[in-house]
mmCIF file of C-alpha atoms in Angstrom:
data_model
loop_
_atom_site.group_PDB
_atom_site.id
_atom_site.type_symbol
_atom_site.label_atom_id
_atom_site.label_comp_id
_atom_site.label_asym_id
_atom_site.label_seq_id
_atom_site.Cartn_x
_atom_site.Cartn_y
_atom_site.Cartn_z
ATOM 1 C CA MET A 15 45.134 3.039 -8.326
ATOM 2 C CA ASP A 16 43.144 -0.467 -7.741
ATOM 3 C CA SER A 17 41.856 -1.891 -4.699
ATOM 4 C CA SER A 18 44.922 -4.010 -4.010
ATOM 5 C CA GLN A 19 46.363 -0.881 -2.741
ATOM 6 C CA PRO A 20 46.306 -2.196 0.775
ATOM 7 C CA SER A 21 45.930 1.251 3.219
ATOM 8 C CA SER A 22 45.702 4.796 2.699
ATOM 9 C CA ALA A 23 46.435 5.188 6.344
ATOM 10 C CA HIS A 24 50.031 6.378 5.759
ATOM 11 C CA LYS A 25 48.873 9.510 4.174
ATOM 12 C CA SER A 26 49.130 12.846 5.552
ATOM 13 C CA VAL A 27 46.245 15.262 4.856
ATOM 14 C CA SER A 28 46.327 18.530 6.103
ATOM 15 C CA LEU A 29 43.125 20.806 6.778
ATOM 16 C CA PHE A 30 43.888 22.944 4.248
ATOM 17 C CA ASP A 31 43.532 19.932 1.853
ATOM 18 C CA LEU A 32 40.436 18.567 3.714
ATOM 19 C CA PHE A 33 39.178 22.088 3.117
ATOM 20 C CA THR A 34 39.672 22.483 -0.591
ATOM 21 C CA GLY A 35 38.525 18.639 -1.082
ATOM 22 C CA PHE A 36 35.415 18.948 0.399
ATOM 23 C CA LEU A 37 34.617 22.453 -1.051
ATOM 24 C CA LEU A 38 35.102 20.719 -4.450
ATOM 25 C CA VAL A 39 32.695 17.536 -3.565
ATOM 26 C CA GLY A 40 29.965 19.922 -2.777
ATOM 27 C CA LEU A 41 30.326 22.221 -5.728
ATOM 28 C CA GLN A 42 30.776 19.382 -8.180
ATOM 29 C CA GLY A 43 27.944 17.712 -6.638
ATOM 30 C CA PHE A 44 25.149 17.990 -9.030
ATOM 31 C CA GLY A 45 21.962 15.698 -8.012
ATOM 32 C CA GLY A 46 23.379 14.580 -4.399
ATOM 33 C CA ILE A 47 27.066 14.228 -3.991
ATOM 34 C CA SER A 48 27.563 10.268 -4.300
ATOM 35 C CA ASN A 49 29.503 10.667 -7.501
ATOM 36 C CA SER A 50 31.262 14.082 -6.455
ATOM 37 C CA SER A 51 32.517 12.504 -3.270
ATOM 38 C CA HIS A 52 34.076 9.428 -4.891
ATOM 39 C CA TYR A 53 35.776 11.308 -7.634
ATOM 40 C CA ILE A 54 37.447 13.211 -5.251
ATOM 41 C CA ILE A 55 37.786 11.379 -2.443
ATOM 42 C CA VAL A 56 39.016 8.044 -4.089
ATOM 43 C CA GLU A 57 40.142 8.861 -7.647
ATOM 44 C CA LYS A 58 41.463 12.551 -7.324
ATOM 45 C CA ARG A 59 43.199 12.876 -4.016
ATOM 46 C CA ARG A 60 43.195 9.342 -2.980
ATOM 47 C CA TRP A 61 42.194 9.837 0.551
ATOM 48 C CA LEU A 62 40.766 6.449 0.774
ATOM 49 C CA THR A 63 41.125 3.112 -1.436
ATOM 50 C CA PRO A 64 38.240 2.161 -3.260
ATOM 51 C CA ARG A 65 37.609 -0.841 -0.621
ATOM 52 C CA GLU A 66 37.959 1.804 2.436
ATOM 53 C CA PHE A 67 35.212 4.375 0.955
ATOM 54 C CA VAL A 68 33.100 1.338 0.233
ATOM 55 C CA GLU A 69 33.458 0.143 3.868
ATOM 56 C CA LEU A 70 32.978 3.621 5.635
ATOM 57 C CA PHE A 71 30.083 4.444 3.556
ATOM 58 C CA GLY A 72 28.567 1.088 4.380
ATOM 59 C CA VAL A 73 28.512 2.182 8.164
ATOM 60 C CA CYS A 74 27.253 5.826 7.354
ATOM 61 C CA SER A 75 24.443 4.226 5.545
ATOM 62 C CA ILE A 76 23.049 2.628 8.573
ATOM 63 C CA LEU A 77 23.381 6.122 10.818
ATOM 64 C CA PRO A 78 21.294 8.743 10.932
ATOM 65 C CA GLY A 79 21.572 11.912 8.964
ATOM 66 C CA GLY A 80 23.163 11.911 5.412
ATOM 67 C CA ASN A 81 25.548 9.433 4.472
ATOM 68 C CA PHE A 82 27.967 11.892 2.825
ATOM 69 C CA LEU A 83 27.734 14.418 5.482
ATOM 70 C CA ASN A 84 28.899 11.471 7.963
ATOM 71 C CA GLY A 85 31.211 10.386 5.812
ATOM 72 C CA SER A 86 32.964 14.016 5.838
ATOM 73 C CA ILE A 87 32.972 13.888 9.625
ATOM 74 C CA MET A 88 34.527 10.425 9.494
ATOM 75 C CA ILE A 89 37.296 11.259 7.076
ATOM 76 C CA GLY A 90 37.967 14.571 8.691
ATOM 77 C CA ALA A 91 38.457 12.711 11.766
ATOM 78 C CA ARG A 92 40.771 10.213 10.494
ATOM 79 C CA TYR A 93 43.072 12.554 9.281
ATOM 80 C CA GLN A 94 42.940 15.826 11.524
ATOM 81 C CA GLY A 95 40.556 14.663 14.587
ATOM 82 C CA PRO A 96 37.654 16.740 15.717
ATOM 83 C CA ILE A 97 38.952 20.161 14.084
ATOM 84 C CA GLY A 98 39.139 17.657 10.822
ATOM 85 C CA SER A 99 35.389 16.768 10.932
ATOM 86 C CA ILE A 100 34.426 20.384 11.687
ATOM 87 C CA VAL A 101 36.809 21.755 8.720
ATOM 88 C CA SER A 102 35.570 18.854 6.472
ATOM 89 C CA ILE A 103 31.733 19.274 7.067
ATOM 90 C CA SER A 104 31.715 23.125 6.927
ATOM 91 C CA SER A 105 33.525 23.302 3.987
ATOM 92 C CA LEU A 106 31.132 20.777 2.175
ATOM 93 C CA LEU A 107 28.192 22.469 3.126
ATOM 94 C CA LEU A 108 29.402 26.085 2.526
ATOM 95 C CA MET A 109 29.194 26.230 -1.528
ATOM 96 C CA PRO A 110 26.168 24.318 -1.702
ATOM 97 C CA VAL A 111 24.280 26.601 1.098
ATOM 98 C CA VAL A 112 25.591 29.891 -0.597
ATOM 99 C CA ILE A 113 24.503 28.943 -4.513
ATOM 100 C CA LEU A 114 21.212 27.447 -3.180
ATOM 101 C CA VAL A 115 20.528 30.830 -1.327
ATOM 102 C CA GLY A 116 21.438 33.050 -4.345
ATOM 103 C CA ILE A 117 19.291 30.596 -6.613
ATOM 104 C CA ALA A 118 15.977 31.078 -3.968
ATOM 105 C CA VAL A 119 16.836 35.053 -3.858
ATOM 106 C CA SER A 120 16.847 35.476 -8.004
ATOM 107 C CA TYR A 121 13.916 33.181 -7.807
ATOM 108 C CA GLU A 122 11.906 35.463 -5.575
ATOM 109 C CA HIS A 123 13.158 38.479 -7.508
ATOM 110 C CA PHE A 124 11.779 37.191 -11.094
ATOM 111 C CA SER A 125 9.117 35.317 -9.836
ATOM 112 C CA TYR A 126 6.713 37.907 -11.199
ATOM 113 C CA LEU A 127 7.520 36.834 -14.723
ATOM 114 C CA PRO A 128 5.030 33.954 -15.773
ATOM 115 C CA ASP A 129 7.380 32.716 -17.602
ATOM 116 C CA VAL A 130 9.503 32.060 -14.870
ATOM 117 C CA ARG A 131 6.537 30.676 -12.747
ATOM 118 C CA ALA A 132 6.006 28.212 -15.647
ATOM 119 C CA ALA A 133 9.502 27.158 -15.903
ATOM 120 C CA THR A 134 9.887 26.688 -12.024
ATOM 121 C CA ALA A 135 6.426 24.666 -12.136
ATOM 122 C CA GLY A 136 7.936 22.531 -14.630
ATOM 123 C CA ALA A 137 11.072 22.293 -13.190
ATOM 124 C CA ALA A 138 9.029 21.557 -9.883
ATOM 125 C CA SER A 139 7.233 18.375 -11.534
ATOM 126 C CA ALA A 140 10.485 16.887 -13.228
ATOM 127 C CA ALA A 141 12.071 16.950 -9.656
ATOM 128 C CA ALA A 142 9.356 14.860 -8.380
ATOM 129 C CA GLY A 143 10.201 12.447 -11.109
ATOM 130 C CA LEU A 144 13.731 12.403 -10.257
ATOM 131 C CA ILE A 145 12.998 11.037 -6.917
ATOM 132 C CA VAL A 146 10.447 8.580 -8.115
ATOM 133 C CA ALA A 147 14.029 7.441 -10.261
ATOM 134 C CA THR A 148 16.132 7.595 -7.264
ATOM 135 C CA ALA A 149 13.630 5.146 -5.742
ATOM 136 C CA THR A 150 13.357 2.794 -8.845
ATOM 137 C CA LYS A 151 17.370 2.782 -9.370
ATOM 138 C CA LEU A 152 17.609 1.414 -5.884
ATOM 139 C CA MET A 153 15.205 -1.287 -6.222
ATOM 140 C CA ARG A 154 18.065 -2.738 -8.539
ATOM 141 C CA GLY A 155 20.304 -3.239 -5.591
ATOM 142 C CA VAL A 156 18.164 -5.496 -4.005
ATOM 143 C CA ILE A 157 17.661 -9.180 -4.154
ATOM 144 C CA TRP A 158 13.894 -9.096 -3.899
ATOM 145 C CA SER A 159 11.684 -11.876 -2.006
ATOM 146 C CA VAL A 160 8.927 -11.713 0.351
ATOM 147 C CA VAL A 161 10.114 -9.873 3.083
ATOM 148 C CA PRO A 162 11.616 -7.029 1.152
ATOM 149 C CA VAL A 163 8.711 -6.679 -0.829
ATOM 150 C CA LEU A 164 6.598 -6.320 2.344
ATOM 151 C CA MET A 165 9.014 -4.109 3.938
ATOM 152 C CA ALA A 166 9.236 -1.728 1.115
ATOM 153 C CA ALA A 167 5.708 -1.978 0.710
ATOM 154 C CA GLY A 168 4.567 -1.506 3.792
ATOM 155 C CA THR A 169 6.871 1.251 4.399
ATOM 156 C CA PHE A 170 5.682 3.017 1.506
ATOM 157 C CA VAL A 171 1.745 2.798 2.297
ATOM 158 C CA LEU A 172 2.393 4.013 6.177
ATOM 159 C CA ILE A 173 4.169 7.368 4.891
ATOM 160 C CA GLY A 174 2.804 7.815 1.360
ATOM 161 C CA THR A 175 -0.583 6.950 1.924
ATOM 162 C CA LEU A 176 -1.385 7.028 5.575
ATOM 163 C CA ARG A 177 1.126 10.292 6.142
ATOM 164 C CA ALA A 178 2.406 8.858 9.198
ATOM 165 C CA PRO A 179 5.052 10.225 11.261
ATOM 166 C CA LEU A 180 8.664 9.058 10.420
ATOM 167 C CA TRP A 181 9.574 7.704 13.902
ATOM 168 C CA MET A 182 6.695 4.915 13.222
ATOM 169 C CA VAL A 183 8.916 3.753 10.210
ATOM 170 C CA VAL A 184 12.025 3.593 12.690
ATOM 171 C CA VAL A 185 9.974 1.907 15.631
ATOM 172 C CA ILE A 186 7.896 -0.672 13.291
ATOM 173 C CA PHE A 187 9.746 -1.497 10.047
ATOM 174 C CA VAL A 188 13.267 -1.057 10.707
ATOM 175 C CA PRO A 189 13.274 -3.767 13.898
ATOM 176 C CA LEU A 190 10.849 -5.441 11.885
ATOM 177 C CA SER A 191 13.164 -6.053 8.470
ATOM 178 C CA ILE A 192 16.316 -6.439 10.919
ATOM 179 C CA GLY A 193 14.626 -9.059 12.719
ATOM 180 C CA LEU A 194 13.217 -10.876 9.507
ATOM 181 C CA THR A 195 16.398 -10.478 7.760
ATOM 182 C CA LEU A 196 18.043 -12.354 10.732
ATOM 183 C CA LEU A 197 15.743 -14.941 10.755
ATOM 184 C CA GLY A 198 16.070 -15.703 7.046
ATOM 185 C CA ARG A 199 20.029 -15.664 7.207
ATOM 186 C CA LYS A 200 19.712 -18.088 10.028
ATOM 187 C CA ARG A 201 17.372 -20.454 8.434
ATOM 188 C CA SER A 202 19.641 -20.950 5.228
ATOM 189 C CA MET B 27 3.264 34.027 15.487
ATOM 190 C CA LYS B 28 6.505 35.601 17.015
ATOM 191 C CA ASP B 29 9.776 35.047 15.288
ATOM 192 C CA ASP B 30 11.331 33.076 18.237
ATOM 193 C CA ASP B 31 8.330 30.956 18.195
ATOM 194 C CA VAL B 32 8.838 30.180 14.344
ATOM 195 C CA LEU B 33 12.938 29.710 15.068
ATOM 196 C CA THR B 34 11.908 27.517 18.163
ATOM 197 C CA SER B 35 9.609 25.222 16.310
ATOM 198 C CA LEU B 36 11.866 24.781 13.243
ATOM 199 C CA PHE B 37 14.441 23.953 15.601
ATOM 200 C CA SER B 38 12.670 21.148 17.223
ATOM 201 C CA VAL B 39 11.276 20.074 14.014
ATOM 202 C CA PHE B 40 14.429 19.569 12.461
ATOM 203 C CA LEU B 41 16.299 18.435 15.412
ATOM 204 C CA LEU B 42 13.720 15.756 16.336
ATOM 205 C CA THR B 43 13.807 14.730 12.420
ATOM 206 C CA ALA B 44 17.823 14.664 12.499
ATOM 207 C CA PHE B 45 17.229 11.389 15.038
ATOM 208 C CA PHE B 46 15.208 9.448 12.734
ATOM 209 C CA SER B 47 17.025 10.288 9.380
ATOM 210 C CA ILE B 48 17.218 7.298 7.751
ATOM 211 C CA GLY B 49 17.915 6.928 4.083
ATOM 212 C CA GLY B 50 19.314 10.765 3.690
ATOM 213 C CA GLY B 51 17.505 14.081 2.550
ATOM 214 C CA SER B 52 15.696 12.462 -0.233
ATOM 215 C CA ALA B 53 13.961 9.968 1.882
ATOM 216 C CA LEU B 54 13.051 12.509 4.364
ATOM 217 C CA ILE B 55 10.625 14.795 2.559
ATOM 218 C CA PRO B 56 7.620 13.248 3.738
ATOM 219 C CA GLU B 57 8.406 13.988 6.923
ATOM 220 C CA PHE B 58 9.509 17.504 5.984
ATOM 221 C CA HIS B 59 6.049 18.105 4.437
ATOM 222 C CA ARG B 60 4.198 16.584 7.311
ATOM 223 C CA GLN B 61 5.830 19.010 9.680
ATOM 224 C CA ILE B 62 6.301 22.072 7.410
ATOM 225 C CA VAL B 63 2.908 22.330 5.361
ATOM 226 C CA ASP B 64 0.264 19.992 7.344
ATOM 227 C CA ILE B 65 1.345 20.844 10.830
ATOM 228 C CA HIS B 66 2.944 24.044 11.224
ATOM 229 C CA GLY B 67 1.618 25.412 7.911
ATOM 230 C CA PHE B 68 5.006 27.265 7.531
ATOM 231 C CA MET B 69 4.491 26.811 3.588
ATOM 232 C CA ASP B 70 1.674 25.852 1.191
ATOM 233 C CA GLY B 71 2.102 22.924 -1.010
ATOM 234 C CA PRO B 72 3.078 24.438 -4.361
ATOM 235 C CA HIS B 73 5.666 26.667 -2.056
ATOM 236 C CA PHE B 74 7.188 23.285 -0.715
ATOM 237 C CA ALA B 75 7.014 21.604 -3.988
ATOM 238 C CA LYS B 76 9.121 24.926 -5.503
ATOM 239 C CA ALA B 77 11.801 24.521 -2.510
ATOM 240 C CA VAL B 78 12.221 20.740 -3.657
ATOM 241 C CA ALA B 79 13.113 21.885 -7.147
ATOM 242 C CA LEU B 80 15.368 24.477 -6.155
ATOM 243 C CA ALA B 81 17.327 22.326 -3.823
ATOM 244 C CA GLN B 82 17.457 19.884 -6.872
ATOM 245 C CA VAL B 83 19.340 22.416 -9.272
ATOM 246 C CA ALA B 84 21.790 23.638 -6.542
ATOM 247 C CA PRO B 85 24.858 21.071 -6.084
ATOM 248 C CA GLY B 86 25.469 19.468 -3.171
ATOM 249 C CA PRO B 87 24.053 17.168 -0.411
ATOM 250 C CA ASN B 88 20.215 16.184 -0.857
ATOM 251 C CA MET B 89 20.022 17.445 2.960
ATOM 252 C CA MET B 90 20.409 20.831 1.835
ATOM 253 C CA LEU B 91 16.754 21.470 1.161
ATOM 254 C CA VAL B 92 16.648 21.639 4.927
ATOM 255 C CA SER B 93 18.703 24.875 4.758
ATOM 256 C CA LEU B 94 16.194 26.523 1.888
ATOM 257 C CA ILE B 95 13.331 25.432 4.181
ATOM 258 C CA GLY B 96 14.821 27.337 6.759
ATOM 259 C CA TRP B 97 15.624 30.432 4.762
ATOM 260 C CA GLN B 98 12.506 30.718 3.125
ATOM 261 C CA VAL B 99 10.411 30.678 6.417
ATOM 262 C CA ALA B 100 12.787 32.370 8.565
ATOM 263 C CA GLY B 101 15.564 34.273 6.590
ATOM 264 C CA LEU B 102 18.945 33.646 7.613
ATOM 265 C CA PRO B 103 18.506 32.995 11.345
ATOM 266 C CA GLY B 104 16.048 30.473 9.865
ATOM 267 C CA LEU B 105 18.813 28.885 7.747
ATOM 268 C CA LEU B 106 21.420 28.892 10.273
ATOM 269 C CA VAL B 107 18.889 26.981 12.929
ATOM 270 C CA THR B 108 17.673 24.368 10.392
ATOM 271 C CA THR B 109 21.285 23.383 8.962
ATOM 272 C CA PHE B 110 22.330 23.055 12.350
ATOM 273 C CA ALA B 111 19.469 20.984 13.954
ATOM 274 C CA ILE B 112 19.677 18.528 11.244
ATOM 275 C CA VAL B 113 23.413 18.458 10.830
ATOM 276 C CA VAL B 114 25.201 18.551 14.161
ATOM 277 C CA PRO B 115 23.549 15.666 16.229
ATOM 278 C CA PRO B 116 24.118 12.979 13.288
ATOM 279 C CA SER B 117 27.470 14.454 13.299
ATOM 280 C CA LEU B 118 28.214 13.823 16.806
ATOM 281 C CA LEU B 119 27.078 10.066 16.498
ATOM 282 C CA ALA B 120 29.333 9.638 13.611
ATOM 283 C CA TYR B 121 32.416 11.077 15.229
ATOM 284 C CA ALA B 122 31.470 8.736 17.952
ATOM 285 C CA VAL B 123 31.065 5.556 15.493
ATOM 286 C CA TRP B 124 34.157 6.412 14.063
ATOM 287 C CA ARG B 125 36.194 5.904 17.239
ATOM 288 C CA GLY B 126 34.827 2.747 17.336
ATOM 289 C CA MET B 127 35.306 2.111 13.693
ATOM 290 C CA GLU B 128 37.465 -1.055 13.818
ATOM 291 C CA ARG B 129 34.654 -2.649 15.662
ATOM 292 C CA VAL B 130 31.856 -1.660 13.702
ATOM 293 C CA GLN B 131 33.586 -1.926 10.225
ATOM 294 C CA ASP B 132 33.718 -5.940 10.019
ATOM 295 C CA HIS B 133 30.902 -6.791 12.623
ATOM 296 C CA PRO B 134 28.534 -9.170 10.340
ATOM 297 C CA LEU B 135 25.466 -7.640 12.201
ATOM 298 C CA LEU B 136 26.663 -4.532 10.108
ATOM 299 C CA LYS B 137 25.671 -6.303 6.276
ATOM 300 C CA ILE B 138 22.210 -7.501 8.102
ATOM 301 C CA ILE B 139 21.055 -4.040 9.156
ATOM 302 C CA LYS B 140 22.225 -2.350 5.546
ATOM 303 C CA SER B 141 20.274 -5.283 3.678
ATOM 304 C CA ALA B 142 17.527 -4.918 5.859
ATOM 305 C CA LEU B 143 17.541 -1.047 5.664
ATOM 306 C CA GLY B 144 17.561 -1.072 1.984
ATOM 307 C CA PRO B 145 13.917 -1.823 1.110
ATOM 308 C CA VAL B 146 12.755 0.452 4.224
ATOM 309 C CA VAL B 147 14.638 3.378 2.430
ATOM 310 C CA ILE B 148 13.177 2.557 -1.051
ATOM 311 C CA GLY B 149 9.700 2.751 0.769
ATOM 312 C CA LEU B 150 10.610 5.904 1.994
ATOM 313 C CA THR B 151 11.911 7.521 -1.287
ATOM 314 C CA LEU B 152 9.259 6.251 -3.248
ATOM 315 C CA ALA B 153 6.589 8.069 -0.675
ATOM 316 C CA SER B 154 9.175 11.121 -1.116
ATOM 317 C CA GLY B 155 8.342 11.275 -5.082
ATOM 318 C CA ILE B 156 4.794 10.739 -4.750
ATOM 319 C CA ILE B 157 4.423 13.463 -2.081
ATOM 320 C CA THR B 158 6.595 15.564 -3.786
ATOM 321 C CA ALA B 159 4.365 15.066 -7.229
ATOM 322 C CA GLN B 160 0.907 15.710 -5.500
ATOM 323 C CA ALA B 161 2.466 18.910 -4.164
ATOM 324 C CA ALA B 162 3.985 20.108 -7.680
ATOM 325 C CA ASP B 163 1.481 18.406 -10.097
ATOM 326 C CA HIS B 164 -1.782 20.509 -10.701
ATOM 327 C CA ASP B 165 -2.797 19.565 -14.082
ATOM 328 C CA ALA B 166 -2.068 16.789 -16.683
ATOM 329 C CA VAL B 167 0.958 18.462 -17.831
ATOM 330 C CA GLY B 168 2.661 18.119 -14.295
ATOM 331 C CA TRP B 169 1.711 14.671 -13.861
ATOM 332 C CA ALA B 170 3.277 13.723 -17.146
ATOM 333 C CA LEU B 171 6.457 15.560 -16.530
ATOM 334 C CA THR B 172 6.587 13.571 -13.324
ATOM 335 C CA ILE B 173 5.821 10.439 -15.143
ATOM 336 C CA ALA B 174 8.215 10.837 -18.136
ATOM 337 C CA THR B 175 11.139 12.152 -15.964
ATOM 338 C CA ALA B 176 10.764 9.011 -13.597
ATOM 339 C CA GLY B 177 10.807 6.833 -16.571
ATOM 340 C CA LEU B 178 13.504 8.208 -18.679
ATOM 341 C CA MET B 179 15.868 8.948 -15.434
ATOM 342 C CA THR B 180 15.419 5.245 -14.395
ATOM 343 C CA PHE B 181 17.042 4.019 -17.361
ATOM 344 C CA THR B 182 19.990 6.719 -17.829
ATOM 345 C CA LYS B 183 22.771 7.711 -15.656
ATOM 346 C CA ARG B 184 22.497 11.387 -17.341
ATOM 347 C CA ASN B 185 22.973 14.162 -14.885
ATOM 348 C CA PRO B 186 19.675 15.146 -13.068
ATOM 349 C CA LEU B 187 19.987 18.700 -14.128
ATOM 350 C CA TRP B 188 19.092 17.756 -17.986
ATOM 351 C CA ALA B 189 15.846 16.447 -16.487
ATOM 352 C CA ILE B 190 15.299 19.505 -14.505
ATOM 353 C CA GLY B 191 16.024 21.835 -17.505
ATOM 354 C CA ALA B 192 13.830 20.218 -19.849
ATOM 355 C CA GLY B 193 10.776 20.235 -17.036
ATOM 356 C CA ALA B 194 11.697 23.979 -17.169
ATOM 357 C CA ILE B 195 11.286 24.400 -20.842
ATOM 358 C CA VAL B 196 8.416 22.311 -21.182
ATOM 359 C CA GLY B 197 6.661 24.142 -18.285
ATOM 360 C CA ILE B 198 7.366 27.846 -20.648
ATOM 361 C CA ILE B 199 5.858 25.637 -23.622
ATOM 362 C CA ALA B 200 2.822 24.171 -21.960
ATOM 363 C CA TYR B 201 2.064 27.850 -20.741
ATOM 364 C CA ARG B 202 2.879 29.734 -23.671
ATOM 365 C CA MET B 203 0.415 27.191 -25.339
ATOM 366 C CA GLY B 204 -2.212 28.021 -22.730
ATOM 367 C CA PHE B 205 -1.911 23.817 -21.360
ATOM 368 C CA MET B 206 -1.048 24.833 -17.930
ATOM 369 C CA THR B 207 -2.179 27.586 -15.561
ATOM 370 C CA LEU B 208 -0.086 29.036 -12.984
ATOM 371 C CA VAL B 209 -0.869 27.954 -9.416
#
């Protein structure tokens, strides 16, 4: 399978296929579902070619909401219309929510044990580090110049230091960043 | 506060956040923290940090932190309300965009918006990490764990479950050796 494959539009994918496919994406998605969704959707089921996958999630990444949640809506719509969207996103969320509640209930049940509380505290500190690592990994995908540095730093200070509400970022830094990027393109 | 009031404020908090939710689940943690801990006081800081950790252990979309917050604040009704509020509005928009996909997909503006959003999402995600660390870390052991995890995971593609597991083990050892006090 490679990107020379022109399109997957001829494929027929049933509601049951969507259900089992997205159930697996959810179940295998440790640390977010970006890896498992590529694995199931492109490599195993071949619902999208690698190129289609990149294009679809490119559009999703600028929409509000989880990128892959939006992706499941679009893939469901592509093969089975609105019902396909509902089946896809529900099956994607089903197992993760059940497992998460299971973990939360067992934690509450055993949290009287000091070792469990110590382990959870350690895990929470590590989880904070994981989120920082997500940010540093994303940094590699950006060509850094004055404008991106200012936009990233400004957003960080506004939210991380000043604890401003999220809508301020959407109102101030998103249009500013788009405007300055457009300006930069026009000059070059 | 009456149960209905809790559910109503949970619903409005996450519904409003849904419309501004850029960068996905991990980038939204500061806003969740601001609303749930600072404004409404539904959870305290350490509880919030534990919810973030538990959500990292379970498989699935990062956005499921929202379901867990709903569950911990108001049980099953809370879970249903928060999940619905954060998932449904963006999904409706995604469906509408899908219908106009041919026009959107190759539009030159798409590339520009994508590269313009990149640094903003990085700033948001970094703020998420710092705010989660401030809620989770109470002593030198906690901060050392956060910094070590951030450093190591930046340079490896290893499954993040390893980091969570290692953090849990270090937590137990540090507690048993008397380096860590439980909050």
